[in-house]
Coordinates of C-alpha atoms in Angstrom, one line a residue:
M979 CA -5.1 -11.9 -11.4
S980 CA -1.3 -11.9 -11.6
R981 CA 0.9 -13.7 -14.0
V982 CA 4.0 -15.4 -12.5
K983 CA 7.3 -15.9 -14.2
F984 CA 10.8 -16.7 -12.9
E985 CA 14.3 -15.3 -12.7
L986 CA 17.4 -17.4 -12.2
P987 CA 20.7 -15.8 -11.0
A988 CA 24.0 -16.6 -12.7
D989 CA 27.6 -15.6 -12.3
D990 CA 28.2 -16.2 -16.0
L991 CA 25.2 -15.5 -18.2
G992 CA 26.6 -17.3 -21.3
R993 CA 27.5 -20.4 -19.3
A994 CA 24.0 -20.5 -17.6
T995 CA 22.2 -19.9 -20.9
A996 CA 24.1 -22.9 -22.4
F997 CA 23.3 -25.1 -19.4
Y998 CA 19.5 -24.5 -19.7
R999 CA 19.6 -24.8 -23.4
D1000 CA 21.7 -28.1 -23.4
V1001 CA 20.0 -29.7 -20.4
F1002 CA 16.3 -28.7 -20.9
G1003 CA 16.1 -27.5 -24.5
W1004 CA 15.2 -24.0 -23.5
S1005 CA 15.5 -21.1 -26.0
A1006 CA 17.1 -17.8 -25.1
Q1007 CA 17.1 -14.2 -26.2
Q1008 CA 20.0 -11.9 -25.0
L1009 CA 18.7 -8.4 -24.3
P1010 CA 20.8 -5.3 -25.0
F1011 CA 21.8 -5.3 -21.4
D1012 CA 22.9 -8.1 -18.9
Y1013 CA 19.7 -10.2 -19.0
V1014 CA 18.6 -13.3 -21.0
L1015 CA 15.0 -14.1 -21.6
V1016 CA 14.1 -17.8 -21.8
G1017 CA 11.4 -19.8 -23.3
T1018 CA 10.9 -23.2 -21.7
D1019 CA 9.1 -24.8 -24.7
G1020 CA 12.1 -24.5 -27.0
E1021 CA 10.3 -22.2 -29.5
P1022 CA 11.9 -18.8 -30.3
V1023 CA 11.5 -16.4 -27.3
D1024 CA 8.7 -13.9 -27.6
V1025 CA 10.2 -10.9 -25.9
A1026 CA 6.7 -9.7 -24.7
D1027 CA 5.8 -13.1 -23.3
A1028 CA 8.9 -15.0 -22.2
D1029 CA 8.6 -17.6 -19.5
G1030 CA 11.4 -16.2 -17.4
G1031 CA 15.0 -14.9 -17.4
I1032 CA 18.5 -15.4 -16.4
S1033 CA 20.1 -12.4 -14.6
P1034 CA 23.4 -11.5 -13.1
R1035 CA 23.6 -12.6 -9.4
T1036 CA 23.0 -9.5 -7.3
E1037 CA 22.4 -8.4 -3.7
F1038 CA 18.7 -9.3 -4.0
V1039 CA 18.9 -12.2 -6.6
Q1040 CA 20.9 -14.9 -4.9
G1041 CA 18.5 -17.8 -5.7
P1042 CA 15.5 -18.3 -7.9
V1043 CA 13.0 -15.5 -7.8
L1044 CA 9.3 -15.4 -8.8
I1045 CA 8.5 -12.5 -11.0
I1046 CA 4.9 -11.4 -10.4
E1047 CA 3.3 -9.1 -13.0
V1048 CA 1.2 -6.4 -11.5
P1049 CA -0.8 -3.5 -12.9
A1050 CA 1.0 -0.9 -10.8
I1051 CA 4.1 -1.5 -8.8
D1052 CA 3.7 1.5 -6.5
A1053 CA 0.2 0.3 -5.4
V1054 CA 1.4 -3.3 -4.8
A1055 CA 4.6 -2.2 -3.1
S1056 CA 2.4 -0.3 -0.6
K1057 CA 0.4 -3.5 0.0
V1058 CA 3.6 -5.5 0.5
V1059 CA 4.6 -3.2 3.3
A1060 CA 1.1 -3.1 4.9
A1061 CA 1.1 -6.9 4.9
G1062 CA 4.4 -7.2 6.7
G1063 CA 6.8 -7.4 3.8
T1064 CA 9.7 -5.1 2.9
V1065 CA 10.6 -3.1 -0.2
L1066 CA 14.3 -3.8 -1.1
N1067 CA 15.0 -1.2 -3.8
A1068 CA 13.4 1.6 -5.8
K1069 CA 11.3 0.9 -8.8
E1070 CA 13.6 0.6 -11.8
R1071 CA 13.0 1.1 -15.5
V1072 CA 14.0 -1.9 -17.6
G1073 CA 14.7 -0.7 -21.1
D1074 CA 11.5 -0.2 -23.1
Y1075 CA 9.9 -3.3 -21.5
G1076 CA 8.7 -2.1 -18.1
F1077 CA 9.6 -1.6 -14.5
S1078 CA 10.8 -3.9 -11.7
Q1079 CA 11.1 -3.7 -8.0
Y1080 CA 12.3 -6.3 -5.5
V1081 CA 10.5 -7.0 -2.3
K1082 CA 10.5 -9.5 0.5
D1083 CA 7.3 -11.2 1.6
S1084 CA 6.3 -11.6 5.3
E1085 CA 8.5 -14.7 5.5
G1086 CA 11.6 -13.2 3.9
T1087 CA 11.2 -14.6 0.4
V1088 CA 12.5 -12.3 -2.3
L1089 CA 10.0 -11.6 -5.1
C1090 CA 10.3 -9.3 -8.1
L1091 CA 7.3 -7.1 -9.0
W1092 CA 7.0 -6.4 -12.7
E1093 CA 4.9 -3.7 -14.4
S1094 CA 4.8 -3.9 -18.2
V1095 CA 5.0 -0.8 -20.3
Q1096 CA 1.7 -0.5 -22.0
G1097 CA 2.2 0.0 -25.7

């Protein structure tokens, strides 16, 4: 079973964070790099269990992206390719939190695979 979260792209992280806080009452936690974790229930963000995030707009993240937590990115990325999808970038370490890799499904939708660091 996979857990699904979301990622929203922004040109200005502060402005986007304020928007979601003011409009929807979301809470936010700025990480020590350009990424903001969000909690949609308004409670303080649990870094290990945030609902999603706001990221800088990038080549891959142009619109909302589903983040799918998987036990092992390498194994799932192979399945993506075998099922007609495409791997968009190399697996990347994200601080002390885990690893991410962007892929496209068979229909061209961008997804982010997420592998947590086991601690």
